[in-house]
XYZ file of C-alpha atoms in Angstrom:
477
model
C 13.684 114.436 -27.140
C 16.961 115.761 -25.791
C 17.515 114.907 -22.116
C 18.777 118.436 -21.392
C 17.225 120.608 -20.103
C 14.284 118.193 -19.889
C 13.380 117.234 -16.302
C 11.926 113.937 -15.127
C 8.523 115.560 -14.675
C 8.669 116.896 -18.237
C 9.556 113.437 -19.538
C 6.641 111.898 -17.652
C 4.258 114.588 -18.928
C 5.420 114.023 -22.502
C 4.841 110.290 -22.153
C 1.416 110.642 -20.539
C 0.281 113.129 -23.188
C 1.309 110.779 -25.968
C 3.966 113.099 -27.383
C 6.512 110.282 -27.228
C 6.765 106.672 -26.067
C 9.001 104.709 -23.731
C 10.379 102.823 -26.718
C 11.300 106.088 -28.452
C 13.035 107.382 -25.313
C 15.055 104.200 -24.910
C 15.993 104.168 -28.587
C 17.124 107.793 -28.262
C 19.159 106.976 -25.153
C 20.837 103.921 -26.675
C 21.591 105.856 -29.866
C 23.157 108.700 -27.867
C 25.246 106.222 -25.860
C 26.525 104.540 -29.034
C 27.276 107.864 -30.725
C 29.310 109.172 -27.778
C 30.973 105.924 -26.703
C 34.281 106.218 -28.556
C 34.760 109.803 -27.455
C 33.376 109.697 -23.893
C 33.457 106.010 -22.800
C 30.843 106.591 -20.096
C 29.375 103.075 -20.262
C 30.919 99.658 -19.739
C 27.795 97.658 -20.649
C 24.426 98.444 -22.233
C 21.362 96.222 -22.496
C 19.414 97.234 -25.582
C 17.187 94.165 -25.914
C 16.142 94.083 -22.259
C 15.637 97.858 -22.134
C 13.478 97.895 -25.264
C 11.420 94.944 -24.011
C 10.886 96.760 -20.739
C 9.904 99.932 -22.634
C 7.312 98.049 -24.693
C 5.844 96.568 -21.513
C 5.571 100.020 -19.935
C 3.967 101.490 -23.070
C 1.250 98.844 -22.819
C 0.142 99.931 -19.327
C -3.086 101.789 -18.717
C -3.029 105.540 -18.103
C -3.830 105.002 -14.429
C -0.945 102.548 -14.064
C 1.439 104.928 -15.825
C 0.441 107.844 -13.576
C 1.212 105.772 -10.466
C 4.873 105.330 -11.447
C 7.097 108.256 -10.326
C 9.854 107.379 -12.827
C 7.595 106.113 -15.610
C 9.623 105.513 -18.777
C 12.788 107.258 -17.558
C 16.022 105.781 -18.998
C 18.509 105.439 -16.128
C 22.205 104.550 -15.969
C 23.621 102.676 -12.982
C 27.213 102.717 -11.776
C 28.873 99.373 -12.473
C 29.481 98.509 -8.818
C 25.720 98.140 -8.225
C 24.457 94.616 -8.871
C 22.066 94.013 -11.766
C 20.572 90.566 -12.251
C 21.628 89.025 -15.550
C 23.750 92.059 -16.491
C 27.499 92.307 -15.915
C 28.699 94.097 -12.811
C 32.428 94.572 -13.302
C 33.428 97.284 -10.797
C 35.700 98.538 -13.572
C 38.084 95.674 -12.787
C 39.623 92.742 -14.601
C 38.838 90.747 -11.454
C 35.087 90.938 -12.186
C 35.191 91.534 -15.938
C 32.765 88.685 -16.602
C 30.787 88.593 -13.361
C 27.003 88.457 -13.778
C 25.101 88.808 -10.479
C 22.184 86.454 -9.744
C 20.209 89.255 -8.035
C 19.399 92.960 -8.219
C 20.547 95.577 -5.740
C 17.723 97.097 -3.687
C 18.077 100.405 -5.541
C 17.713 98.646 -8.894
C 14.555 96.913 -7.682
C 13.249 100.288 -6.498
C 13.995 101.984 -9.827
C 12.204 99.295 -11.795
C 9.252 99.292 -9.417
C 8.980 103.055 -10.012
C 8.852 102.576 -13.796
C 12.460 103.386 -14.703
C 14.321 101.586 -17.476
C 17.955 100.562 -16.861
C 19.781 101.116 -20.150
C 23.319 100.318 -19.006
C 26.140 100.271 -16.473
C 28.564 103.174 -16.214
C 32.329 103.299 -16.009
C 34.158 103.926 -12.743
C 37.554 103.892 -11.127
C 38.373 100.266 -10.335
C 36.336 99.184 -7.300
C 35.413 102.884 -6.892
C 38.968 103.724 -5.802
C 39.973 106.960 -7.468
C 39.037 110.530 -8.314
C 39.446 110.597 -12.105
C 37.950 107.369 -13.588
C 41.394 106.741 -15.078
C 41.980 103.534 -13.108
C 39.167 101.601 -14.819
C 40.237 98.364 -16.525
C 37.952 99.428 -19.395
C 39.730 102.707 -20.087
C 39.256 106.247 -18.875
C 36.011 108.163 -19.193
C 36.301 111.630 -20.766
C 34.573 114.777 -19.578
C 31.819 115.559 -22.127
C 32.328 119.302 -21.579
C 36.037 119.066 -22.463
C 37.390 115.673 -23.489
C 40.961 116.668 -22.607
C 39.923 116.823 -18.948
C 38.924 114.262 -16.345
C 35.235 113.786 -15.494
C 36.119 113.190 -11.842
C 35.617 109.942 -10.008
C 34.919 107.389 -8.986
C 31.411 107.881 -10.438
C 32.849 109.588 -13.508
C 30.888 107.403 -15.914
C 27.587 108.198 -14.197
C 28.341 111.939 -14.263
C 29.474 111.853 -17.889
C 26.393 109.871 -18.937
C 24.133 112.656 -17.667
C 26.377 115.499 -18.864
C 26.510 113.951 -22.361
C 22.674 113.870 -22.438
C 22.512 110.079 -22.874
C 20.259 109.680 -19.805
C 18.478 112.214 -17.593
C 19.302 110.352 -14.367
C 22.058 108.091 -13.091
C 23.078 106.435 -9.852
C 26.548 106.650 -8.362
C 28.157 105.672 -5.095
C 29.911 108.074 -2.759
C 32.611 106.849 -0.360
C 34.576 110.075 -0.019
C 33.023 112.381 -2.608
C 32.588 110.055 -5.575
C 29.165 111.469 -6.496
C 29.804 115.111 -5.679
C 33.257 115.619 -7.179
C 32.468 114.215 -10.674
C 29.110 116.021 -10.654
C 30.991 119.256 -10.012
C 33.503 118.608 -12.799
C 30.784 117.653 -15.308
C 28.435 120.535 -14.504
C 25.541 118.539 -13.033
C 23.926 118.097 -9.614
C 24.665 115.177 -7.304
C 23.433 114.109 -3.881
C 25.095 111.955 -1.229
C 22.304 110.948 1.159
C 22.657 110.443 4.899
C 24.496 107.191 5.640
C 21.743 104.621 6.165
C 19.134 106.465 4.093
C 19.614 104.214 1.040
C 20.132 100.462 1.257
C 23.601 99.233 0.327
C 22.317 95.726 -0.439
C 23.796 94.864 -3.832
C 26.435 97.613 -3.744
C 29.865 96.002 -4.085
C 31.651 97.123 -0.940
C 34.689 99.398 -0.964
C 34.554 100.884 2.556
C 31.369 99.690 4.211
C 31.082 102.393 6.875
C 31.433 105.155 4.270
C 29.755 103.931 1.045
C 26.375 105.394 0.105
C 24.382 105.270 -3.148
C 22.910 108.498 -4.497
C 21.400 110.138 -7.600
C 22.969 112.399 -10.236
C 20.982 114.624 -12.620
C 20.814 118.077 -14.191
C 17.882 119.180 -12.074
C 17.805 119.387 -8.262
C 14.107 118.427 -8.151
C 15.035 115.242 -10.038
C 17.478 114.368 -7.256
C 14.640 114.595 -4.731
C 12.369 112.458 -6.905
C 15.060 109.814 -7.304
C 15.910 109.792 -3.602
C 12.267 109.278 -2.675
C 12.317 106.168 -4.883
C 15.638 104.560 -3.950
C 15.323 105.123 -0.186
C 12.548 102.573 0.242
C 12.709 100.346 3.335
C 14.924 97.262 3.135
C 15.631 94.669 5.817
C 18.536 93.079 3.908
C 21.003 95.834 4.868
C 21.658 95.981 8.605
C 22.953 99.555 8.306
C 19.784 100.787 6.590
C 17.689 102.999 8.856
C 14.440 102.408 6.915
C 13.679 106.123 6.781
C 12.197 106.667 3.343
C 12.646 110.187 2.035
C 9.787 112.312 0.803
C 9.427 115.979 -0.064
C 6.405 118.077 -0.982
C 6.734 119.849 -4.382
C 6.028 123.228 -2.794
C 9.022 122.854 -0.438
C 11.442 123.782 -3.218
C 9.932 127.223 -3.675
C 9.421 128.109 -0.005
C 11.222 131.245 1.131
C 14.632 130.764 2.709
C 14.655 133.943 4.805
C 14.960 131.945 8.039
C 17.818 129.786 6.742
C 21.204 130.159 8.441
C 24.216 128.681 6.637
C 27.671 128.317 8.166
C 30.877 129.173 6.324
C 33.776 127.152 7.813
C 37.028 129.065 7.639
C 38.872 125.768 7.187
C 37.180 125.164 3.792
C 38.337 128.501 2.384
C 41.993 128.355 3.423
C 45.165 127.679 1.441
C 44.878 125.168 -1.414
C 41.612 126.438 -2.864
C 42.007 127.810 -6.385
C 41.051 131.446 -6.843
C 38.660 130.493 -9.642
C 36.687 128.230 -7.318
C 36.919 130.650 -4.391
C 35.522 133.502 -6.496
C 32.705 131.386 -7.960
C 31.619 130.086 -4.546
C 31.792 133.521 -2.915
C 29.781 135.068 -5.752
C 27.119 132.389 -5.286
C 26.992 133.056 -1.552
C 26.442 136.752 -2.270
C 23.684 135.931 -4.744
C 21.950 133.680 -2.197
C 21.878 136.494 0.334
C 19.321 138.173 -1.926
C 16.980 135.282 -1.073
C 17.271 136.200 2.594
C 19.676 133.418 3.553
C 21.986 134.380 6.420
C 25.612 133.269 6.290
C 27.715 133.135 9.447
C 31.362 132.188 10.072
C 31.910 128.874 11.855
C 34.860 126.620 12.637
C 35.438 122.875 12.249
C 38.726 122.586 14.176
C 39.528 118.953 13.363
C 38.867 119.243 9.640
C 42.588 119.340 8.829
C 42.791 115.672 9.843
C 39.881 114.556 7.630
C 41.821 113.378 4.565
C 44.372 111.379 6.582
C 41.603 109.894 8.724
C 39.559 108.998 5.673
C 42.380 107.232 3.857
C 43.326 105.183 6.904
C 39.740 104.038 7.449
C 38.800 103.475 3.818
C 41.968 101.535 2.958
C 41.590 99.363 6.046
C 38.010 98.506 5.120
C 39.009 97.975 1.481
C 41.728 95.538 2.530
C 39.126 93.529 4.415
C 36.371 93.735 1.789
C 38.579 92.843 -1.158
C 40.037 89.757 0.515
C 37.071 87.812 -0.918
C 38.547 88.064 -4.425
C 40.916 85.120 -4.277
C 40.142 83.096 -7.403
C 38.107 80.510 -5.499
C 34.548 81.778 -5.084
C 33.856 83.897 -8.176
C 35.530 86.305 -10.544
C 38.922 85.878 -12.173
C 41.033 82.775 -11.530
C 44.585 82.962 -12.852
C 45.831 79.987 -14.838
C 49.122 78.170 -14.453
C 49.209 78.048 -10.653
C 50.728 74.901 -9.116
C 49.566 75.508 -5.535
C 46.706 77.175 -3.679
C 48.977 79.953 -2.417
C 50.267 80.604 -5.919
C 46.703 80.739 -7.273
C 45.793 83.363 -4.706
C 48.910 85.400 -5.502
C 48.620 85.174 -9.293
C 44.882 85.907 -9.288
C 45.180 89.029 -7.170
C 48.305 90.201 -9.019
C 46.576 89.848 -12.401
C 43.078 90.867 -11.349
C 43.743 94.120 -9.476
C 45.135 97.345 -10.902
C 47.829 99.550 -9.405
C 45.552 101.851 -7.381
C 43.597 98.978 -5.838
C 46.827 97.205 -4.915
C 48.149 100.419 -3.364
C 45.068 100.773 -1.172
C 45.027 97.102 -0.166
C 48.655 97.376 0.945
C 47.984 100.596 2.870
C 44.941 99.053 4.534
C 46.734 95.850 5.428
C 49.570 97.880 6.936
C 47.349 100.031 9.182
C 45.529 96.920 10.410
C 48.663 94.901 11.054
C 49.966 93.967 14.476
C 51.851 96.828 16.058
C 50.214 99.491 13.856
C 46.489 99.032 14.549
C 46.535 101.246 17.640
C 48.873 103.802 16.090
C 46.857 104.271 12.911
C 43.427 102.671 12.603
C 42.267 103.092 16.206
C 43.533 106.682 16.297
C 41.761 107.424 12.994
C 38.515 106.027 14.392
C 38.808 108.387 17.361
C 39.530 111.402 15.138
C 36.521 110.442 13.022
C 34.384 110.882 16.129
C 35.956 114.278 16.792
C 35.160 115.405 13.234
C 31.560 114.231 13.592
C 31.323 116.114 16.881
C 32.616 119.276 15.173
C 29.725 119.086 12.722
C 27.229 118.433 15.497
C 28.424 121.542 17.317
C 28.351 123.617 14.140
C 24.774 122.590 13.391
C 23.705 124.105 16.714
C 24.459 127.478 15.083
C 23.234 126.843 11.534
C 20.977 124.606 9.482
C 23.523 123.883 6.736
C 27.180 124.370 5.868
C 28.507 125.694 2.559
C 31.809 124.692 0.962
C 33.506 124.213 -2.388
C 33.008 120.740 -3.856
C 36.545 120.415 -5.231
C 39.675 122.559 -4.805
C 39.872 123.260 -8.546
C 37.984 122.784 -11.781
C 38.578 119.543 -13.703
C 42.252 119.118 -14.565
C 43.713 117.543 -17.694
C 44.366 113.825 -18.088
C 47.731 112.697 -16.772
C 48.273 115.951 -14.898
C 48.487 114.177 -11.520
C 49.065 110.632 -12.716
C 52.364 110.212 -10.877
C 51.300 112.000 -7.706
C 48.717 109.855 -5.858
C 48.950 112.108 -2.806
C 47.763 115.097 -4.875
C 44.828 113.002 -6.077
C 43.963 112.024 -2.506
C 44.021 115.692 -1.461
C 41.443 116.439 -4.176
C 38.898 114.906 -1.770
C 39.640 117.480 0.922
C 36.192 119.132 0.789
C 34.080 115.986 0.484
C 35.427 113.243 2.772
C 34.256 114.861 6.006
C 30.579 114.329 5.105
C 31.241 110.596 4.661
C 33.201 110.366 7.900
C 30.312 112.081 9.721
C 27.527 110.222 7.915
C 25.749 113.483 7.014
C 24.073 114.282 3.667
C 25.714 116.574 1.117
C 24.783 118.007 -2.264
C 26.664 119.695 -5.080
C 25.010 122.024 -7.575
C 26.689 123.660 -10.591
C 27.464 127.368 -10.336
C 25.870 129.030 -13.352
C 28.123 132.034 -13.743
C 31.469 130.273 -13.331
C 34.011 130.352 -16.163
C 34.255 126.542 -16.102
C 32.194 123.753 -14.483
C 32.409 124.311 -10.722
C 30.085 123.013 -8.031
C 29.029 124.530 -4.734
C 28.486 122.071 -1.890
C 26.056 122.140 1.022
C 26.010 119.795 4.020
C 23.240 119.387 6.586
C 22.522 117.349 9.735
C 21.557 113.698 9.327
C 18.171 113.110 7.652
C 17.968 116.739 6.464
C 18.199 116.166 2.713
C 15.205 118.465 2.231
C 17.270 121.415 3.466
C 19.968 120.593 0.914
C 17.482 120.267 -1.932
C 15.903 123.624 -1.105
C 19.317 125.299 -1.060
C 20.299 123.513 -4.263
C 17.084 124.664 -5.919
C 17.887 128.251 -4.930
C 21.363 127.981 -6.505
C 19.883 126.401 -9.619
C 17.548 129.395 -10.019
C 20.146 132.143 -9.636
C 19.897 134.180 -12.879
C 22.684 133.929 -15.383
C 24.755 137.073 -15.780
């Protein structure tokens, strides 16, 4: 069974009807991972023995037990900054290259409870800091649709794993667009839930007030199924709202003739490639046939979003990554003759260039004399940006935007220009700063993989899924 265009419901039906088995699906997945590894490098670690043992256990269940599991027998890939008990969680870094967590993240527990089978951990930019998956200690991931181009990041491995048909579903994390941007570049769908919808317990922190785990798949309905599973209540994360998501199957096909979607002028200004602009505008025109109304809106503080994001995320990264000092766990450099030298050598050897850059930026904006000028001001602008969205949502139920300013670019194209890479997040970071949900869905009639993005008020993922489903069902030309 090929995992494209097979949906999760089709996989479950095939299993329940006896057309295939969990063991066969896992063997197919592991074989596809091995066959594509040298070319794509989507996975850092796989667990064949554990996955096959789990598959055999699931195959032995009764029909009633199988039918009660929403992800029965589904092979799933998990981004390698999400803790998995007994399986390496490296964060794409030398610092944690041999770290094996003693516990599972809440989302991993939820997946297994729902009948999913974790087949491996996917590659990512080191500590999820990047937009290309080039900064991984384990080498860059390639875009399965064109291996000369980036898959996006930081969840590039998770996007590539789905796009390469090795798994039908993966989990990523999104701090400033790290689910949506690689999904767009790899031609799949990705969902960043409302901040607090999914527990972050077991997610290795990059920027705690921005990070959120979400699903990536070919099919929008699969995103809804996955979100309903991973959003289960959890008391171990103080930021988790314990609002489990659910959606009725008929919601996807309900008419959208009362839907009003805002088009922010700021998202369609200078810097957007004409290829993306044309593809997004054509999709908007196609959606009007469904009765969706599009109105112009303004988000006046959006121009400050990227600067605000990078001040806040680097500050939080500086704080979160201070725990990696060679004492508690992870890498410890050899040859140090003092405690201070051990700290210095460990962090110098264990972190890559991009992580060091962000730690230094974050330490600077938090330092005495600069906290008020940078971090505190960024926190205030963050509130202004959130208020802009709140005001906009009084006029519309969702907002449309490009996912990325261009299609996937070639490897090395922006290697020496970190500022250009940071600006690639221009259309995604505002959703993280505001804590609102956002989805990207591939545009069918585009000349290259391009995603269209929708954002909605907090806790309104259903609106996004319905819009995404409508995009997914636009006829090919």
